[in-house]
Tab-separated table of N, CA and C in Angstrom:
chain	number	residue	atom	x	y	z
V	89	MET	N	17.097	128.938	113.271
V	89	MET	CA	16.886	127.797	112.383
V	89	MET	C	16.275	126.653	113.197
V	90	ASN	N	15.285	126.004	112.676
V	90	ASN	CA	14.636	124.891	113.303
V	90	ASN	C	15.600	123.711	113.396
V	91	TYR	N	15.669	123.101	114.584
V	91	TYR	CA	16.632	121.991	114.759
V	91	TYR	C	16.352	120.835	113.816
V	92	LYS	N	15.092	120.608	113.421
V	92	LYS	CA	14.792	119.485	112.533
V	92	LYS	C	15.452	119.625	111.169
V	93	SER	N	15.692	120.830	110.730
V	93	SER	CA	16.372	121.036	109.449
V	93	SER	C	17.833	120.605	109.530
V	94	LYS	N	18.380	120.576	110.735
V	94	LYS	CA	19.766	120.143	110.929
V	94	LYS	C	19.920	118.611	111.039
V	95	LEU	N	18.801	117.952	111.321
V	95	LEU	CA	18.854	116.493	111.504
V	95	LEU	C	19.206	115.714	110.241
V	96	HIS	N	18.963	116.310	109.089
V	96	HIS	CA	19.290	115.634	107.825
V	96	HIS	C	20.772	115.278	107.724
V	97	ARG	N	21.611	116.082	108.353
V	97	ARG	CA	23.067	115.904	108.199
V	97	ARG	C	23.667	114.933	109.242
V	98	ILE	N	22.905	114.569	110.251
V	98	ILE	CA	23.455	113.799	111.381
V	98	ILE	C	23.896	112.403	110.933
V	99	LYS	N	25.154	112.066	111.283
V	99	LYS	CA	25.750	110.768	111.028
V	99	LYS	C	26.148	110.062	112.318
V	100	ALA	N	26.162	110.853	113.415
V	100	ALA	CA	26.655	110.316	114.669
V	100	ALA	C	25.919	110.885	115.874
V	101	PHE	N	25.863	110.099	116.929
V	101	PHE	CA	25.234	110.512	118.163
V	101	PHE	C	26.241	110.403	119.301
V	102	VAL	N	26.331	111.383	120.151
V	102	VAL	CA	27.196	111.334	121.344
V	102	VAL	C	26.311	111.634	122.537
V	103	PHE	N	26.309	110.712	123.494
V	103	PHE	CA	25.482	110.845	124.706
V	103	PHE	C	26.335	110.836	125.943
V	104	ASP	N	25.990	111.723	126.881
V	104	ASP	CA	26.490	111.628	128.239
V	104	ASP	C	25.786	110.414	128.815
V	105	PHE	N	26.297	109.847	129.873
V	105	PHE	CA	25.662	108.683	130.467
V	105	PHE	C	24.726	109.064	131.633
V	106	ASP	N	25.317	109.464	132.764
V	106	ASP	CA	24.501	109.783	133.946
V	106	ASP	C	23.700	111.056	133.673
V	107	GLY	N	22.389	110.931	133.863
V	107	GLY	CA	21.499	112.077	133.652
V	107	GLY	C	20.916	112.119	132.241
V	108	VAL	N	21.473	111.329	131.324
V	108	VAL	CA	20.952	111.247	129.966
V	108	VAL	C	20.465	109.824	129.725
V	109	MET	N	21.371	108.876	129.778
V	109	MET	CA	20.955	107.447	129.612
V	109	MET	C	20.387	106.882	130.901
V	110	THR	N	20.595	107.638	131.991
V	110	THR	CA	20.033	107.244	133.272
V	110	THR	C	19.264	108.428	133.844
V	111	ASP	N	18.534	108.187	134.915
V	111	ASP	CA	17.808	109.261	135.582
V	111	ASP	C	18.722	110.057	136.534
V	112	GLY	N	19.986	109.727	136.569
V	112	GLY	CA	20.945	110.419	137.415
V	112	GLY	C	21.149	109.773	138.729
V	113	SER	N	20.351	108.783	139.068
V	113	SER	CA	20.517	108.069	140.337
V	113	SER	C	21.685	107.118	140.260
V	114	VAL	N	22.458	107.040	141.323
V	114	VAL	CA	23.554	106.095	141.433
V	114	VAL	C	23.437	105.443	142.808
V	115	TRP	N	23.210	104.149	142.802
V	115	TRP	CA	23.148	103.397	144.051
V	115	TRP	C	24.500	102.775	144.291
V	116	THR	N	25.039	102.943	145.479
V	116	THR	CA	26.293	102.359	145.864
V	116	THR	C	26.029	101.204	146.807
V	117	LEU	N	26.439	100.022	146.380
V	117	LEU	CA	26.229	98.808	147.161
V	117	LEU	C	27.304	98.667	148.220
V	118	ALA	N	27.145	97.710	149.142
V	118	ALA	CA	28.076	97.516	150.252
V	118	ALA	C	29.482	97.202	149.737
V	119	ASN	N	29.595	96.575	148.571
V	119	ASN	CA	30.910	96.234	148.030
V	119	ASN	C	31.468	97.373	147.149
V	120	ASP	N	30.903	98.567	147.231
V	120	ASP	CA	31.294	99.763	146.479
V	120	ASP	C	30.951	99.704	145.006
V	121	GLU	N	30.240	98.642	144.566
V	121	GLU	CA	29.775	98.589	143.192
V	121	GLU	C	28.627	99.594	143.035
V	122	THR	N	28.594	100.274	141.894
V	122	THR	CA	27.507	101.220	141.648
V	122	THR	C	26.521	100.647	140.653
V	123	VAL	N	25.263	100.986	140.839
V	123	VAL	CA	24.164	100.515	139.997
V	123	VAL	C	23.412	101.740	139.517
V	124	ARG	N	23.079	101.732	138.205
V	124	ARG	CA	22.357	102.835	137.593
V	124	ARG	C	21.099	102.335	136.909
V	125	TYR	N	20.110	103.200	136.829
V	125	TYR	CA	18.828	102.893	136.196
V	125	TYR	C	18.853	103.387	134.760
V	126	GLY	N	18.487	102.527	133.814
V	126	GLY	CA	18.423	102.905	132.410
V	126	GLY	C	17.052	102.576	131.839
V	127	ASN	N	16.869	102.857	130.549
V	127	ASN	CA	15.601	102.676	129.880
V	127	ASN	C	15.751	101.740	128.687
V	128	VAL	N	14.930	100.714	128.639
V	128	VAL	CA	15.032	99.696	127.586
V	128	VAL	C	14.741	100.315	126.215
V	129	LYS	N	13.803	101.250	126.157
V	129	LYS	CA	13.479	101.871	124.879
V	129	LYS	C	14.648	102.733	124.383
V	130	ASP	N	15.345	103.400	125.279
V	130	ASP	CA	16.547	104.114	124.888
V	130	ASP	C	17.582	103.117	124.347
V	131	GLY	N	17.717	102.023	125.028
V	131	GLY	CA	18.666	100.995	124.598
V	131	GLY	C	18.331	100.427	123.245
V	132	TYR	N	17.054	100.184	122.978
V	132	TYR	CA	16.631	99.703	121.668
V	132	TYR	C	17.016	100.697	120.587
V	133	ALA	N	16.733	101.958	120.814
V	133	ALA	CA	17.063	102.982	119.795
V	133	ALA	C	18.557	103.054	119.557
V	134	ILE	N	19.367	102.948	120.586
V	134	ILE	CA	20.829	102.982	120.411
V	134	ILE	C	21.289	101.813	119.567
V	135	GLN	N	20.871	100.592	119.879
V	135	GLN	CA	21.331	99.450	119.110
V	135	GLN	C	20.780	99.513	117.701
V	136	TYR	N	19.610	100.046	117.494
V	136	TYR	CA	19.014	100.198	116.171
V	136	TYR	C	19.842	101.176	115.330
V	137	ALA	N	20.217	102.281	115.932
V	137	ALA	CA	21.081	103.274	115.227
V	137	ALA	C	22.424	102.633	114.842
V	138	VAL	N	23.004	101.871	115.721
V	138	VAL	CA	24.269	101.187	115.431
V	138	VAL	C	24.084	100.247	114.249
V	139	LYS	N	22.991	99.465	114.258
V	139	LYS	CA	22.730	98.546	113.128
V	139	LYS	C	22.525	99.283	111.822
V	140	LYS	N	22.062	100.527	111.898
V	140	LYS	CA	21.871	101.322	110.698
V	140	LYS	C	23.100	102.100	110.318
V	141	ASP	N	24.241	101.769	110.905
V	141	ASP	CA	25.554	102.337	110.596
V	141	ASP	C	25.763	103.772	111.035
V	142	TYR	N	25.049	104.223	112.039
V	142	TYR	CA	25.336	105.526	112.637
V	142	TYR	C	26.463	105.281	113.674
V	143	VAL	N	27.308	106.260	113.846
V	143	VAL	CA	28.312	106.196	114.892
V	143	VAL	C	27.635	106.647	116.179
V	144	VAL	N	27.744	105.804	117.223
V	144	VAL	CA	27.168	106.160	118.507
V	144	VAL	C	28.274	106.065	119.553
V	145	ALA	N	28.363	107.072	120.387
V	145	ALA	CA	29.407	107.099	121.410
V	145	ALA	C	28.823	107.592	122.717
V	146	CYS	N	29.462	107.127	123.781
V	146	CYS	CA	29.155	107.612	125.128
V	146	CYS	C	30.347	108.399	125.617
V	147	LEU	N	30.084	109.576	126.200
V	147	LEU	CA	31.138	110.478	126.670
V	147	LEU	C	30.782	110.824	128.110
V	148	SER	N	31.464	110.191	129.058
V	148	SER	CA	31.075	110.308	130.469
V	148	SER	C	32.220	110.670	131.367
V	149	GLY	N	31.942	111.448	132.375
V	149	GLY	CA	32.940	111.737	133.399
V	149	GLY	C	33.080	110.597	134.371
V	150	ALA	N	32.073	109.737	134.442
V	150	ALA	CA	32.078	108.609	135.374
V	150	ALA	C	32.975	107.485	134.819
V	151	THR	N	33.393	106.630	135.740
V	151	THR	CA	34.163	105.443	135.379
V	151	THR	C	33.505	104.272	136.087
V	152	SER	N	32.956	103.356	135.297
V	152	SER	CA	32.241	102.209	135.867
V	152	SER	C	32.208	101.081	134.861
V	153	GLN	N	32.496	99.901	135.319
V	153	GLN	CA	32.422	98.745	134.434
V	153	GLN	C	30.978	98.512	133.973
V	154	SER	N	30.024	98.914	134.782
V	154	SER	CA	28.612	98.757	134.380
V	154	SER	C	28.281	99.606	133.172
V	155	ILE	N	28.873	100.791	133.075
V	155	ILE	CA	28.642	101.655	131.919
V	155	ILE	C	29.273	100.988	130.677
V	156	ALA	N	30.478	100.538	130.793
V	156	ALA	CA	31.145	99.883	129.668
V	156	ALA	C	30.356	98.632	129.230
V	157	ASN	N	29.873	97.861	130.202
V	157	ASN	CA	29.092	96.651	129.879
V	157	ASN	C	27.806	97.006	129.163
V	158	ARG	N	27.122	98.053	129.626
V	158	ARG	CA	25.844	98.455	128.980
V	158	ARG	C	26.090	98.906	127.547
V	159	MET	N	27.092	99.702	127.332
V	159	MET	CA	27.404	100.197	125.995
V	159	MET	C	27.791	99.065	125.059
V	160	LYS	N	28.605	98.167	125.565
V	160	LYS	CA	29.036	97.011	124.755
V	160	LYS	C	27.810	96.141	124.371
V	161	ALA	N	26.917	95.951	125.304
V	161	ALA	CA	25.721	95.149	125.029
V	161	ALA	C	24.847	95.778	123.943
V	162	LEU	N	24.894	97.089	123.820
V	162	LEU	CA	24.105	97.812	122.813
V	162	LEU	C	24.853	97.984	121.487
V	163	GLY	N	26.097	97.500	121.441
V	163	GLY	CA	26.871	97.591	120.217
V	163	GLY	C	27.675	98.900	120.093
V	164	VAL	N	27.749	99.660	121.158
V	164	VAL	CA	28.498	100.921	121.167
V	164	VAL	C	29.941	100.619	121.466
V	165	GLU	N	30.805	100.814	120.487
V	165	GLU	CA	32.218	100.498	120.646
V	165	GLU	C	33.022	101.680	121.193
V	166	GLN	N	32.499	102.880	121.090
V	166	GLN	CA	33.222	104.046	121.533
V	166	GLN	C	32.604	104.585	122.812
V	167	CYS	N	33.099	104.091	123.938
V	167	CYS	CA	32.617	104.502	125.264
V	167	CYS	C	33.811	105.148	125.980
V	168	TYR	N	33.753	106.470	126.075
V	168	TYR	CA	34.829	107.246	126.702
V	168	TYR	C	34.405	107.569	128.116
V	169	MET	N	35.128	107.017	129.094
V	169	MET	CA	34.812	107.229	130.503
V	169	MET	C	35.933	107.964	131.207
V	170	GLY	N	35.597	108.535	132.339
V	170	GLY	CA	36.590	109.272	133.138
V	170	GLY	C	37.067	110.526	132.456
V	171	CYS	N	36.221	111.136	131.638
V	171	CYS	CA	36.590	112.318	130.854
V	171	CYS	C	36.626	113.555	131.761
V	172	ALA	N	37.837	113.965	132.112
V	172	ALA	CA	37.983	115.189	132.905
V	172	ALA	C	37.707	116.411	132.047
V	173	ASN	N	38.064	116.303	130.744
V	173	ASN	CA	37.829	117.361	129.764
V	173	ASN	C	37.078	116.734	128.590
V	174	LYS	N	35.777	116.879	128.614
V	174	LYS	CA	34.955	116.244	127.578
V	174	LYS	C	35.243	116.823	126.212
V	175	MET	N	35.557	118.105	126.128
V	175	MET	CA	35.806	118.749	124.840
V	175	MET	C	37.039	118.133	124.167
V	176	GLU	N	38.054	117.900	124.934
V	176	GLU	CA	39.303	117.274	124.423
V	176	GLU	C	38.980	115.894	123.853
V	177	THR	N	38.233	115.100	124.590
V	177	THR	CA	37.872	113.760	124.143
V	177	THR	C	36.970	113.852	122.897
V	178	TYR	N	36.057	114.783	122.890
V	178	TYR	CA	35.124	114.971	121.760
V	178	TYR	C	35.902	115.310	120.470
V	179	VAL	N	36.894	116.150	120.560
V	179	VAL	CA	37.704	116.503	119.395
V	179	VAL	C	38.424	115.274	118.869
V	180	GLN	N	38.942	114.440	119.768
V	180	GLN	CA	39.563	113.182	119.346
V	180	GLN	C	38.558	112.246	118.670
V	181	PHE	N	37.352	112.210	119.201
V	181	PHE	CA	36.270	111.392	118.624
V	181	PHE	C	35.991	111.866	117.189
V	182	LEU	N	35.870	113.142	116.979
V	182	LEU	CA	35.611	113.684	115.641
V	182	LEU	C	36.712	113.248	114.677
V	183	LYS	N	37.947	113.453	115.076
V	183	LYS	CA	39.091	113.068	114.193
V	183	LYS	C	39.101	111.588	113.921
V	184	LYS	N	38.922	110.761	114.935
V	184	LYS	CA	38.972	109.310	114.758
V	184	LYS	C	37.933	108.835	113.744
V	185	ASN	N	36.758	109.479	113.735
V	185	ASN	CA	35.659	109.041	112.893
V	185	ASN	C	35.491	109.861	111.620
V	186	GLY	N	36.383	110.793	111.362
V	186	GLY	CA	36.311	111.625	110.162
V	186	GLY	C	35.020	112.444	110.082
V	187	LEU	N	34.605	112.953	111.231
V	187	LEU	CA	33.368	113.732	111.316
V	187	LEU	C	33.639	115.222	111.480
V	188	GLU	N	32.711	115.974	110.977
V	188	GLU	CA	32.705	117.428	111.272
V	188	GLU	C	31.687	117.667	112.380
V	189	GLU	N	31.811	118.786	113.072
V	189	GLU	CA	30.881	119.064	114.172
V	189	GLU	C	29.417	119.002	113.699
V	190	GLU	N	29.131	119.464	112.509
V	190	GLU	CA	27.763	119.489	112.002
V	190	GLU	C	27.154	118.096	111.788
V	191	ASP	N	27.999	117.068	111.752
V	191	ASP	CA	27.554	115.680	111.554
V	191	ASP	C	27.028	115.024	112.831
V	192	VAL	N	27.184	115.680	113.972
V	192	VAL	CA	26.973	115.039	115.253
V	192	VAL	C	25.816	115.670	116.054
V	193	LEU	N	24.967	114.815	116.583
V	193	LEU	CA	23.953	115.233	117.548
V	193	LEU	C	24.509	114.844	118.922
V	194	VAL	N	24.521	115.808	119.840
V	194	VAL	CA	25.023	115.569	121.169
V	194	VAL	C	23.888	115.781	122.164
V	195	MET	N	23.803	114.896	123.146
V	195	MET	CA	22.849	115.096	124.243
V	195	MET	C	23.597	115.070	125.559
V	196	GLY	N	23.468	116.174	126.300
V	196	GLY	CA	24.054	116.281	127.622
V	196	GLY	C	23.070	116.940	128.574
V	197	ASP	N	23.350	116.829	129.871
V	197	ASP	CA	22.387	117.353	130.828
V	197	ASP	C	22.967	118.319	131.852
V	198	ASP	N	24.315	118.474	131.916
V	198	ASP	CA	24.826	119.290	132.991
V	198	ASP	C	26.093	120.028	132.551
V	199	ILE	N	26.639	120.826	133.432
V	199	ILE	CA	27.746	121.729	133.133
V	199	ILE	C	28.933	121.062	132.418
V	200	PRO	N	29.346	119.844	132.790
V	200	PRO	CA	30.473	119.252	132.048
V	200	PRO	C	30.209	119.037	130.568
V	201	ASP	N	28.952	119.076	130.139
V	201	ASP	CA	28.593	118.892	128.721
V	201	ASP	C	28.500	120.218	127.951
V	202	TYR	N	28.569	121.304	128.665
V	202	TYR	CA	28.301	122.640	128.101
V	202	TYR	C	29.133	122.938	126.843
V	203	GLU	N	30.463	122.784	126.947
V	203	GLU	CA	31.322	123.140	125.828
V	203	GLU	C	31.076	122.245	124.592
V	204	VAL	N	30.936	120.947	124.831
V	204	VAL	CA	30.699	120.031	123.712
V	204	VAL	C	29.366	120.386	123.016
V	205	LEU	N	28.364	120.720	123.786
V	205	LEU	CA	27.072	121.101	123.202
V	205	LEU	C	27.162	122.348	122.331
V	206	GLN	N	28.160	123.150	122.532
V	206	GLN	CA	28.374	124.353	121.701
V	206	GLN	C	29.123	124.059	120.425
V	207	HIS	N	29.582	122.807	120.269
V	207	HIS	CA	30.409	122.468	119.098
V	207	HIS	C	29.865	121.196	118.368
V	208	CYS	N	28.578	121.204	118.055
V	208	CYS	CA	27.976	120.067	117.401
V	208	CYS	C	26.900	120.545	116.452
V	209	GLY	N	26.426	119.640	115.604
V	209	GLY	CA	25.392	120.011	114.647
V	209	GLY	C	24.054	120.253	115.279
V	210	VAL	N	23.673	119.380	116.227
V	210	VAL	CA	22.417	119.546	116.955
V	210	VAL	C	22.688	119.276	118.422
V	211	ALA	N	22.486	120.302	119.233
V	211	ALA	CA	22.673	120.190	120.687
V	211	ALA	C	21.335	119.912	121.338
V	212	THR	N	21.282	118.829	122.151
V	212	THR	CA	20.005	118.423	122.762
V	212	THR	C	20.229	118.108	124.237
V	213	CYS	N	19.106	118.078	124.978
V	213	CYS	CA	19.190	117.712	126.394
V	213	CYS	C	17.859	117.114	126.818
V	214	PRO	N	17.909	116.369	127.950
V	214	PRO	CA	16.658	115.860	128.529
V	214	PRO	C	15.818	116.977	129.156
V	215	ALA	N	14.556	116.682	129.405
V	215	ALA	CA	13.658	117.677	129.995
V	215	ALA	C	14.139	118.176	131.358
V	216	ASP	N	14.864	117.341	132.089
V	216	ASP	CA	15.301	117.724	133.437
V	216	ASP	C	16.770	118.145	133.487
V	217	ALA	N	17.276	118.640	132.384
V	217	ALA	CA	18.684	119.115	132.355
V	217	ALA	C	18.847	120.377	133.179
V	218	ALA	N	20.096	120.687	133.465
V	218	ALA	CA	20.394	121.933	134.189
V	218	ALA	C	19.937	123.142	133.384
V	219	HIS	N	19.553	124.179	134.076
V	219	HIS	CA	19.086	125.409	133.444
V	219	HIS	C	20.091	125.943	132.407
V	220	GLU	N	21.363	125.964	132.782
V	220	GLU	CA	22.403	126.475	131.858
V	220	GLU	C	22.463	125.693	130.560
V	221	ILE	N	22.191	124.450	130.608
V	221	ILE	CA	22.208	123.595	129.414
V	221	ILE	C	20.983	123.890	128.560
V	222	LYS	N	19.810	123.986	129.186
V	222	LYS	CA	18.578	124.297	128.485
V	222	LYS	C	18.694	125.599	127.695
V	223	GLU	N	19.476	126.505	128.221
V	223	GLU	CA	19.617	127.837	127.583
V	223	GLU	C	20.360	127.765	126.258
V	224	ILE	N	21.199	126.735	126.022
V	224	ILE	CA	22.069	126.773	124.858
V	224	ILE	C	21.726	125.704	123.798
V	225	VAL	N	20.815	124.778	124.110
V	225	VAL	CA	20.592	123.669	123.198
V	225	VAL	C	19.568	124.049	122.103
V	226	ASP	N	19.607	123.251	121.023
V	226	ASP	CA	18.664	123.414	119.930
V	226	ASP	C	17.316	122.755	120.237
V	227	TYR	N	17.350	121.704	121.057
V	227	TYR	CA	16.143	120.922	121.349
V	227	TYR	C	16.184	120.400	122.756
V	228	ILE	N	15.074	120.574	123.491
V	228	ILE	CA	14.900	119.985	124.815
V	228	ILE	C	13.861	118.874	124.675
V	229	SER	N	14.277	117.657	124.939
V	229	SER	CA	13.361	116.519	124.833
V	229	SER	C	12.201	116.694	125.798
V	230	ILE	N	11.076	116.121	125.471
V	230	ILE	CA	9.921	116.128	126.401
V	230	ILE	C	10.134	115.058	127.475
V	231	PHE	N	11.147	114.215	127.308
V	231	PHE	CA	11.406	113.134	128.237
V	231	PHE	C	12.616	113.456	129.101
V	232	GLU	N	12.580	112.994	130.350
V	232	GLU	CA	13.677	113.202	131.273
V	232	GLU	C	14.797	112.178	131.024
V	233	GLY	N	15.927	112.420	131.638
V	233	GLY	CA	17.055	111.519	131.542
V	233	GLY	C	16.679	110.125	132.055
V	234	GLY	N	17.056	109.089	131.301
V	234	GLY	CA	16.744	107.725	131.675
V	234	GLY	C	15.302	107.352	131.470
V	235	ARG	N	14.532	108.185	130.837
V	235	ARG	CA	13.109	107.946	130.674
V	235	ARG	C	12.637	108.174	129.225
V	236	GLY	N	13.574	107.955	128.275
V	236	GLY	CA	13.158	108.012	126.853
V	236	GLY	C	13.734	109.153	126.057
V	237	CYS	N	14.540	110.029	126.629
V	237	CYS	CA	15.098	111.150	125.876
V	237	CYS	C	16.050	110.703	124.780
V	238	VAL	N	16.799	109.636	124.992
V	238	VAL	CA	17.711	109.144	123.958
V	238	VAL	C	16.932	108.568	122.797
V	239	ARG	N	15.912	107.789	123.069
V	239	ARG	CA	15.053	107.244	122.030
V	239	ARG	C	14.426	108.382	121.229
V	240	ASP	N	13.989	109.428	121.917
V	240	ASP	CA	13.353	110.590	121.298
V	240	ASP	C	14.222	111.176	120.198
V	241	VAL	N	15.470	111.510	120.489
V	241	VAL	CA	16.311	112.170	119.483
V	241	VAL	C	16.801	111.212	118.407
V	242	ILE	N	17.053	109.960	118.753
V	242	ILE	CA	17.458	109.014	117.735
V	242	ILE	C	16.298	108.756	116.796
V	243	GLU	N	15.118	108.505	117.330
V	243	GLU	CA	13.975	108.217	116.485
V	243	GLU	C	13.625	109.385	115.590
V	244	GLN	N	13.640	110.615	116.132
V	244	GLN	CA	13.363	111.781	115.304
V	244	GLN	C	14.343	111.863	114.137
V	245	THR	N	15.613	111.660	114.407
V	245	THR	CA	16.655	111.757	113.392
V	245	THR	C	16.474	110.658	112.309
V	246	LEU	N	16.332	109.430	112.762
V	246	LEU	CA	16.210	108.343	111.818
V	246	LEU	C	14.908	108.417	111.013
V	247	ARG	N	13.827	108.852	111.625
V	247	ARG	CA	12.574	108.998	110.879
V	247	ARG	C	12.754	110.077	109.776
V	248	LEU	N	13.357	111.179	110.144
V	248	LEU	CA	13.559	112.270	109.175
V	248	LEU	C	14.414	111.797	108.014
V	249	GLN	N	15.394	110.941	108.299
V	249	GLN	CA	16.298	110.416	107.276
V	249	GLN	C	15.747	109.124	106.631
V	250	GLN	N	14.541	108.784	106.954
V	250	GLN	CA	13.848	107.591	106.467
V	250	GLN	C	14.655	106.312	106.729
V	251	MET	N	15.237	106.261	107.912
V	251	MET	CA	16.005	105.115	108.337
V	251	MET	C	15.359	104.347	109.491
V	252	TRP	N	14.272	104.894	110.047
V	252	TRP	CA	13.584	104.243	111.157
V	252	TRP	C	12.708	103.126	110.639
V	253	PHE	N	12.369	102.191	111.456
V	253	PHE	CA	11.525	101.047	111.137
V	253	PHE	C	10.254	101.504	110.458
V	254	HIS	N	9.887	100.841	109.428
V	254	HIS	CA	8.610	101.098	108.742
V	254	HIS	C	7.955	99.758	108.568
V	255	PRO	N	6.673	99.565	108.980
V	255	PRO	CA	6.040	98.262	108.930
V	255	PRO	C	5.912	97.664	107.507
V	256	ASP	N	5.948	98.489	106.494
V	256	ASP	CA	5.830	98.022	105.141
V	256	ASP	C	7.153	97.549	104.517
V	257	ALA	N	8.208	97.743	105.268
V	257	ALA	CA	9.548	97.373	104.742
V	257	ALA	C	10.282	96.552	105.782
V	258	VAL	N	10.974	95.566	105.336
V	258	VAL	CA	11.807	94.792	106.256
V	258	VAL	C	13.193	95.431	106.211
V	259	ASN	N	13.464	96.301	107.192
V	259	ASN	CA	14.727	97.019	107.196
V	259	ASN	C	15.473	96.856	108.511
V	260	TRP	N	15.197	95.798	109.225
V	260	TRP	CA	15.879	95.586	110.494
V	260	TRP	C	16.309	94.183	110.582
């Protein structure tokens, strides 16, 4: 089945952070603070989806105030960090939001995302994801992590559902 036919049902997006919303680089400063690289276009798409009443969540194994700050700035209220078992957290996310697996598009890039990607409506990954992840997803973005892959899947979904910006309509 073509992944685009599944996009009609999507009500929620779940993204890993490092390697999806970032290029995977983590700089550690002298004071042990970590800095990550993100993409403004990805950020715009996230906040746009939130404004259009889609549920957006971050599911990360990392723990960093900078991740929480970035998500909060984009309007993402559900930022799950330090997830030792992403599947367990994902199941709680589904219950909390009254969602079925088929309602959710998930984007992950590496082994910790594997199980969650097997339990969603549309499984996606960046172009530079791990081989094992590429083998199981419905769609591999043409963009790498931190370089537009998040915008890619959000925009495709919202365009298909006629929720993306249209210059002839004031919908933002």
